[in-house]
Coordinates of C-alpha atoms and ligand atoms in Angstrom, one line a residue:
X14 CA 184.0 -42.4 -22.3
X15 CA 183.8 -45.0 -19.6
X16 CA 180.9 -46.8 -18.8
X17 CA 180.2 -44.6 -15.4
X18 CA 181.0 -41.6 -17.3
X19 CA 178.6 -42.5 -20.0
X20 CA 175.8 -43.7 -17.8
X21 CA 176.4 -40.0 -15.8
X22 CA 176.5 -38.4 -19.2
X23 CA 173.1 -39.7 -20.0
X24 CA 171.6 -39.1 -16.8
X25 CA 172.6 -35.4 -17.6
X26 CA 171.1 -34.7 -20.9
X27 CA 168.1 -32.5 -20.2
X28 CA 165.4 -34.9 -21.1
X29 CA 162.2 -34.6 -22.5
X30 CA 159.0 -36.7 -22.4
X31 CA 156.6 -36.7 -25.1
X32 CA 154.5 -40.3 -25.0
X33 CA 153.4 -40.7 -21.2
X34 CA 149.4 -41.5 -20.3
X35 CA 148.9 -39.7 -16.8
X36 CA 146.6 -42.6 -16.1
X37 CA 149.4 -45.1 -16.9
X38 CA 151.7 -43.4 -13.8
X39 CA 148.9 -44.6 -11.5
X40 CA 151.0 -46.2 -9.2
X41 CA 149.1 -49.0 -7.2
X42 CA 149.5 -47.5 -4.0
X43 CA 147.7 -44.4 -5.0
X44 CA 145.1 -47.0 -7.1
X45 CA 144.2 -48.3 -3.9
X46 CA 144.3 -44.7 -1.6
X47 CA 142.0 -43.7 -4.7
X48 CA 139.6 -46.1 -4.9
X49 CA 139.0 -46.3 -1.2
X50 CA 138.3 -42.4 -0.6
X51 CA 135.6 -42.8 -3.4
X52 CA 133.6 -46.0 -2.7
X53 CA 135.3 -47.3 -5.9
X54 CA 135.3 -51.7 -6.2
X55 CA 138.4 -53.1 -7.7
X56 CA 139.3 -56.4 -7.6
X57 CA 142.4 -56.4 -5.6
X58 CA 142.8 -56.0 -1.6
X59 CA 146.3 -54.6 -2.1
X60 CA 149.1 -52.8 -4.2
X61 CA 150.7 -55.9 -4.4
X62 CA 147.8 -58.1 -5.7
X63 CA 148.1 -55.3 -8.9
X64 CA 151.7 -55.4 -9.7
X65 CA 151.3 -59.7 -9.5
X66 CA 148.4 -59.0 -11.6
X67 CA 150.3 -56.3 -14.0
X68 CA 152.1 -59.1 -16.2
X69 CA 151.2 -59.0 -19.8
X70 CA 151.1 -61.5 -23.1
X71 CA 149.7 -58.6 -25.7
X72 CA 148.2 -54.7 -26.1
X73 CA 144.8 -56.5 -25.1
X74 CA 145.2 -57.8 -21.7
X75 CA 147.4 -54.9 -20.8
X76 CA 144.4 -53.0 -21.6
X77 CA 141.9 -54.5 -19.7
X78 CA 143.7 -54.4 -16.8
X79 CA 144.6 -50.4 -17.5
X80 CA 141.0 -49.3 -18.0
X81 CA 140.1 -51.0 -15.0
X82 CA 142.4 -48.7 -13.3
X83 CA 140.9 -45.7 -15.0
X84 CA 137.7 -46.6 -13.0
X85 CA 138.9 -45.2 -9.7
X86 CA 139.1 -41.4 -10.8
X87 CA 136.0 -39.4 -9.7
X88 CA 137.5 -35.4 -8.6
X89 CA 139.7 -32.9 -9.6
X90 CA 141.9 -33.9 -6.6
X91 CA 142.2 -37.5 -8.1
X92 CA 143.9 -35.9 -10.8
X93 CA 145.9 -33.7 -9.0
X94 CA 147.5 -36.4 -7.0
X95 CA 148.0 -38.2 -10.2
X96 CA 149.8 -35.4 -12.2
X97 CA 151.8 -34.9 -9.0
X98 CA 152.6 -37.8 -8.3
X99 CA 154.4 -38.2 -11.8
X100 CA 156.1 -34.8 -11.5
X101 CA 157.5 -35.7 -8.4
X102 CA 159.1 -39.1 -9.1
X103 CA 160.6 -38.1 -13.2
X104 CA 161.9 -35.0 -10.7
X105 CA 164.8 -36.4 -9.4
X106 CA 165.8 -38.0 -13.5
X107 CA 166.0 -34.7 -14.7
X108 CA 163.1 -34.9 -16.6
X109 CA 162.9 -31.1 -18.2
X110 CA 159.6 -31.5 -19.4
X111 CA 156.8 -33.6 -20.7
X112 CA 153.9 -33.6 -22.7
X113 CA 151.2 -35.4 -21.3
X114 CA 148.5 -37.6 -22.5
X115 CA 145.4 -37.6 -20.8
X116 CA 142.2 -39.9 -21.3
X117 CA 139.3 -37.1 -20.9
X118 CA 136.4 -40.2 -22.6
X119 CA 136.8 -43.0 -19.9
X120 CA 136.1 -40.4 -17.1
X121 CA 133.5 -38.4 -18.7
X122 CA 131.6 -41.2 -20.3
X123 CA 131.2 -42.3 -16.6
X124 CA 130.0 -38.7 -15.8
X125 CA 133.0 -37.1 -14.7
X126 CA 133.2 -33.4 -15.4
X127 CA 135.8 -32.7 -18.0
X128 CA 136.8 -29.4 -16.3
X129 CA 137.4 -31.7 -13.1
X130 CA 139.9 -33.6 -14.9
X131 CA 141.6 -30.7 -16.7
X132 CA 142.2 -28.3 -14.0
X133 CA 143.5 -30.5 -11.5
X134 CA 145.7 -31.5 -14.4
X135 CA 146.9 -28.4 -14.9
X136 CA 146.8 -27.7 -11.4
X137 CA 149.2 -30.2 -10.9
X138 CA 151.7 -29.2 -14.0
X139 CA 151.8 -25.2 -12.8
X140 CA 152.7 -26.7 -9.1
X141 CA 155.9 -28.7 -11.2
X142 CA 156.5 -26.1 -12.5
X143 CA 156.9 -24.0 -9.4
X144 CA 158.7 -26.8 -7.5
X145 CA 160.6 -28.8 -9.8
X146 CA 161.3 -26.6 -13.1
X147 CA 159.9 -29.2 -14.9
X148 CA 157.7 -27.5 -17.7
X149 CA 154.5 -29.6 -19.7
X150 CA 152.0 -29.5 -21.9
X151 CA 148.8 -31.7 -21.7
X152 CA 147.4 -33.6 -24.7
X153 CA 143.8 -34.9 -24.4
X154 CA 144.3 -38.8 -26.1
X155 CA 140.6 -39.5 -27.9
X156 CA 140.4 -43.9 -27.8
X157 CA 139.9 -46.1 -30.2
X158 CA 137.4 -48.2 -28.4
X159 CA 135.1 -45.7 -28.5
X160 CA 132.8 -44.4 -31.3
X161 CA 133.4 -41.0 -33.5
X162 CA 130.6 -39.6 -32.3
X163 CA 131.8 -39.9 -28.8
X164 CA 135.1 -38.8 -29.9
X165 CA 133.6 -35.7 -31.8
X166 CA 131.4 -34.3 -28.7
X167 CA 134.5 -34.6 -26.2
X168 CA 136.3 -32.9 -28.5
X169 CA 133.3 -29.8 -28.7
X170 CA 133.5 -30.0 -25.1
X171 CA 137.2 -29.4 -25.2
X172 CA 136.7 -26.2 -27.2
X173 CA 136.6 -24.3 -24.0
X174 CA 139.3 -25.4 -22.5
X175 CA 141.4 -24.8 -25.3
X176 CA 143.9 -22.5 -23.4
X177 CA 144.8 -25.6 -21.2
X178 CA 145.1 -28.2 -24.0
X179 CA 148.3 -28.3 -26.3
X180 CA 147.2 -31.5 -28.5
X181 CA 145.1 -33.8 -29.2
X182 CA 146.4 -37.8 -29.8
X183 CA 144.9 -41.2 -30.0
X184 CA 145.4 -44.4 -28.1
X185 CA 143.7 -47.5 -27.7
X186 CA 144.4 -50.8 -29.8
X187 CA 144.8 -50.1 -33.6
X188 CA 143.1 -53.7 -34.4
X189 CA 140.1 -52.9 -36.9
X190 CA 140.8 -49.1 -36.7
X191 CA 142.0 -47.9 -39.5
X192 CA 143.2 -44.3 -40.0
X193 CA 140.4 -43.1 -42.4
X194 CA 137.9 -43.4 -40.0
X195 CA 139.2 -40.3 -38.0
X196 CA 139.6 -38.0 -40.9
X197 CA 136.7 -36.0 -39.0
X198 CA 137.9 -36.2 -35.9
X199 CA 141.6 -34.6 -36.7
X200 CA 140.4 -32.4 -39.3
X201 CA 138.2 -30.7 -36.6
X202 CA 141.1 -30.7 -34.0
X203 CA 143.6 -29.6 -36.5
X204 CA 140.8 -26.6 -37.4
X205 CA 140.7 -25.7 -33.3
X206 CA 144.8 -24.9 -33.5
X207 CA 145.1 -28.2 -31.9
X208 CA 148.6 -30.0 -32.1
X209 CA 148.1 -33.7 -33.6
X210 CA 149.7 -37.1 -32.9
X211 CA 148.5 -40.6 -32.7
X212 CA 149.2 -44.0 -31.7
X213 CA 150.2 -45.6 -34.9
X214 CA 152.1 -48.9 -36.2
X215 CA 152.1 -50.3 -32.3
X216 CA 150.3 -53.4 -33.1
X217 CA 148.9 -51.7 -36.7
X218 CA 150.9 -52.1 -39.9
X219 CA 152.7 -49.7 -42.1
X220 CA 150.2 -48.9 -44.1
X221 CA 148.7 -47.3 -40.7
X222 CA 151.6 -45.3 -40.2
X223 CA 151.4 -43.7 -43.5
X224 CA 147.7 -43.2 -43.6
X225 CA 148.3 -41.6 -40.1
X226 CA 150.5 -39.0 -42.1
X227 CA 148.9 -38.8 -45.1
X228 CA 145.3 -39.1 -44.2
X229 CA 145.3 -37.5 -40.4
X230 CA 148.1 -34.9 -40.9
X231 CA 149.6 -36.2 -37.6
X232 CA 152.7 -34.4 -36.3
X233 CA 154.4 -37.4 -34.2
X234 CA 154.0 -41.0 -34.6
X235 CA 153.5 -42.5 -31.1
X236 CA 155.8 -46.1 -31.6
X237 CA 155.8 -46.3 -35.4
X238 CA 157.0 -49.7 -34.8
X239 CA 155.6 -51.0 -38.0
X240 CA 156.9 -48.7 -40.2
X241 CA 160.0 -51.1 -40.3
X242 CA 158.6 -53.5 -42.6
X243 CA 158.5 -50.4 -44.9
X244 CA 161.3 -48.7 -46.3
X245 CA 159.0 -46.3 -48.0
X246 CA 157.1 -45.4 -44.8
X247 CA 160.2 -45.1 -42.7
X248 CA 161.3 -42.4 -45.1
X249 CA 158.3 -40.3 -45.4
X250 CA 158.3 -40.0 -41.5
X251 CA 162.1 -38.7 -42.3
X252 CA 161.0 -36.4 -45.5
X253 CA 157.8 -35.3 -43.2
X254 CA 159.6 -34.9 -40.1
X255 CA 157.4 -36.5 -38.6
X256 CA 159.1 -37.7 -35.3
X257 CA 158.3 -41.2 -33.6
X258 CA 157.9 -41.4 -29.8
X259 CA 159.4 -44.9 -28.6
X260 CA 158.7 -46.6 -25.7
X261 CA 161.2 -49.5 -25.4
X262 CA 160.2 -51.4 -22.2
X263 CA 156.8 -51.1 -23.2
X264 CA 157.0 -52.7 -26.6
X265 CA 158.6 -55.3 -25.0
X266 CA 156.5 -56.4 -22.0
X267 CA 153.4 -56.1 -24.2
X268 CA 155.0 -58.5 -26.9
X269 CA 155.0 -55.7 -30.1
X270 CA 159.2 -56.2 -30.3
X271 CA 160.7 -59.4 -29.2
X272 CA 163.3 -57.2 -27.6
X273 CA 165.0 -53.8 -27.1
X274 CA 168.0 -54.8 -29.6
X275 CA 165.3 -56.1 -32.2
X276 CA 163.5 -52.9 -32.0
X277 CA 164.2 -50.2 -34.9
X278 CA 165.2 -47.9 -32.9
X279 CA 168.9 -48.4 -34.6
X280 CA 166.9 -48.5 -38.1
X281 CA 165.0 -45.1 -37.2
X282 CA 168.4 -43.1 -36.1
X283 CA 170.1 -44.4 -39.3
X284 CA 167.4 -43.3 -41.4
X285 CA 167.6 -40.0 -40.0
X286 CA 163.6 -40.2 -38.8
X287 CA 163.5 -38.1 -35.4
X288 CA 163.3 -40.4 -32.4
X289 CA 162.6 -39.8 -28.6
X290 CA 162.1 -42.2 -25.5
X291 CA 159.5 -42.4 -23.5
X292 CA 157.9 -44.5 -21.0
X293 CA 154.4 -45.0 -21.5
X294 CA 152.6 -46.7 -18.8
X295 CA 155.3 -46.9 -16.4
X296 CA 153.4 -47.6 -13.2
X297 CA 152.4 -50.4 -14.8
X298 CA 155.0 -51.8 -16.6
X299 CA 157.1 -52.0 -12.7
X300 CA 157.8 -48.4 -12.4
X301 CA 160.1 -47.9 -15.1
X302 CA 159.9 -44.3 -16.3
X303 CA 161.7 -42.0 -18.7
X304 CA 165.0 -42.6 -17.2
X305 CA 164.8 -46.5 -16.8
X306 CA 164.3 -46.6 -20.5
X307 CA 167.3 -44.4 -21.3
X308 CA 168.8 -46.7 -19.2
X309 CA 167.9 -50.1 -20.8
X310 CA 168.4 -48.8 -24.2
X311 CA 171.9 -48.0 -23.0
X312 CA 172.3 -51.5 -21.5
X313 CA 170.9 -53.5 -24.8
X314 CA 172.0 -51.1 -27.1
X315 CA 174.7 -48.8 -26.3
X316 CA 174.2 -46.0 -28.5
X317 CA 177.1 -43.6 -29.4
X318 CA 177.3 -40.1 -27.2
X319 CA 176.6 -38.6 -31.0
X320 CA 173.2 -40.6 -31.0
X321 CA 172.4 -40.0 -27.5
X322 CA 172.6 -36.4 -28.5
X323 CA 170.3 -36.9 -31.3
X324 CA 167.7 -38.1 -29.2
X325 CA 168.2 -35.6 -26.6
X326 CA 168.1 -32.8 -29.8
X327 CA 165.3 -34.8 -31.3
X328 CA 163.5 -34.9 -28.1
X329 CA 163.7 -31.0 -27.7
X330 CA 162.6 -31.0 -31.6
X331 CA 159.9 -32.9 -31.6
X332 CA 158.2 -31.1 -28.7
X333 CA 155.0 -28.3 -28.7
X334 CA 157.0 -26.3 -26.4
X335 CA 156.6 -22.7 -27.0
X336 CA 160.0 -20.7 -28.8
X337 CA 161.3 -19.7 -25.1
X338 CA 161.4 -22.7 -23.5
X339 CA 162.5 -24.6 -26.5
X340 CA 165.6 -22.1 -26.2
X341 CA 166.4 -22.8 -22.7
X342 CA 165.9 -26.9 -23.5
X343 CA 168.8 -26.3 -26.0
X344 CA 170.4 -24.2 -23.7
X345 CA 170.6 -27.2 -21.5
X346 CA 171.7 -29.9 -24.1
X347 CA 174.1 -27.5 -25.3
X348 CA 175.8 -27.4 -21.5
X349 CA 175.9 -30.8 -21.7
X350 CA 177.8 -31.1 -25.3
X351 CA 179.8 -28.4 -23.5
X352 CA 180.7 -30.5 -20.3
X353 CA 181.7 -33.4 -21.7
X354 CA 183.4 -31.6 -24.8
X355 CA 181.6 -33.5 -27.3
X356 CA 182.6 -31.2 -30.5
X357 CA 186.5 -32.3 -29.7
X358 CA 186.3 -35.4 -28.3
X359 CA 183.3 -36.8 -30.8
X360 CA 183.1 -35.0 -33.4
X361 CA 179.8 -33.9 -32.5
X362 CA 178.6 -30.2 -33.5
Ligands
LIG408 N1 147.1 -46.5 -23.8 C1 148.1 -46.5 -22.9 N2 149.1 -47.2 -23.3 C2 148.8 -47.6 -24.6 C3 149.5 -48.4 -25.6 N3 150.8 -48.8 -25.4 N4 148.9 -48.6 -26.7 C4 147.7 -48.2 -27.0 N5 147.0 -47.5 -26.1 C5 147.5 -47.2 -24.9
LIG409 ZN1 151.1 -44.9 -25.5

């Protein structure tokens, strides 16, 4: 295949987003439009003055700067024009759809109404739906930085807005939070028919990713980066199929892989652990969404069409998508292997 080919053939695969926080879409220009219609302060006149200030050394001071952000959200419509907002831009990347963290504690521990933040979420993903045939599923991400007790009372809250809630994950920096203390906290989730995943082995070790398994029961391992230090972890995410959500361009700008090459990803496909891509925080990380990390992965890496089709396959896999739309995902890949007659040229089935 040559290299336009190649670069068309990825564009094309039907791709699907499963590690993206709404709140890190939050381009500046809406950070601003935001926190001027609600009175909010931040500390910068302009969308400019964020993106020179949106240069990071570590998790930390990308943190500091992202719950800063989180501060500006106050109505429904906030997180309407959020939602939509990402819809809209992964709509012309052929983004097929995406499950989406949300961070429910920030906003209510400032008094926000939960139902606020989840129906003009969901407001926003029936809308995409409508206009860009780009299906989701929302996952309320509990953080680290906050107690169980808060964790445990959003999660009651939650309860009743079950029917708009396909998961429940866990972000925030790993450093002095070990697994075991949320045993609780995804036993009761798990109990409520909640989907489970969770930020593990990002800046945590691999002991973290296999206490995430063995001790939480998580589903998908969002990075799993330090699994690769641990030959035995890396293959109970492959006997537990327990699938990792990367995020390439994030692990590098916040300093958890020295590069996209040195990442392991390669280690991950080889090992036959399920993998997607994903873009994390890509407002913040100079817009670079689902398809600019397809795109640099290609670019540093250059996987094989059979391993871009893994992803893609993984992708569709690994998601909480009910059985039809699962179906028509396939559908979609398998049009692809179809166009670019994978099975003869490649060997792929
Ligand atoms: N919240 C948003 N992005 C995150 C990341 N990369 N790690 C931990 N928490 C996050
Ligand atoms: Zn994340």
């Amino acid at each position: 295949m040559d290299k336009a080919t190649k670069l068309q053939f990825i564009y094309d695969l039907p791709k699907v987003e499963l590690h993206m926080h709404l709140e890190g879409s939050l381009e500046p220009e809406l950070m601003i439009e935001i926190a001027e219609r609600n009175g909010v302060k931040i500390p910068f006149k302009s969308a400019d003055e964020i993106r020179k200030a949106s240069v990071f050394d570590s998790l930390q001071s990308f943190l500091d700067l992202y719950y800063l952000g989180h501060t500006v959200f106050a109505t429904k419509q906030d997180f309407y024009d959020l939602a939509y907002a990402y819809f809209k831009r992964v709509s012309t990347t052929n983004l097929r759809h995406a499950e989406l963290f949300f961070e429910a504690q920030e906003h209510t521990n400032r008094g926000v109404p939960l139902q606020a933040i989840v129906t003009g979420l969901d407001e926003a993903c029936k809308q995409a739906q409508a206009e860009f045939g780009i299906t989701s599923n929302l996952i309320l991400c509990l953080l680290r930085h906050f107690d169980v007790d808060n964790m445990m009372a959003l999660l009651k809250q939650a309860v009743e807005f079950k029917h708009l809630i396909t998961g429940i994950g866990m972000s925030s920096s790993e450093h002095d939070k070990p697994p075991a203390l949320y045993v609780d906290v995804f036993a009761f989730a798990k109990a409520q028919g909640w989907h489970v995943s969770s930020h593990a082995g990002e800046i945590g070790p691999a002991e973290y990713v296999r206490d995430s398994i063995e001790l939480l029961g998580i589903e998908r391992c969002d990075h799993g980066i330090g699994a690769r230090t641990d030959a035995s972890v890396v293959k109970l995410l492959s006997d537990r199929k327990v699938g990792v959500t990367m995020c390439p361009i994030s692990n590098v700008l916040l300093n958890v892989t020295e590069s996209i090459a040195r990442s392991p990803l390669r280690q991950f496909l080889d090992a036959n652990v399920k993998v997607c891509l994903n873009s994390d925080d890509p407002s913040y990380f100079g817009s670079t969404y689902v398809q600019e990390n397809y795109d640099a992965v290609e670019r540093e890496i250059g996987l094989s069409v059979r391993e871009w089709i893994k992803l893609a396959q993984d992708g569709i896999d690994m998601s909480w998508a009910d059985q039809l739309r699962r179906a028509q995902l396939q559908a979609e890949l398998d049009a692809v292997k179809a166009k670019y007659n994978v099975r003869a040229l490649y060997g792929v089935e």
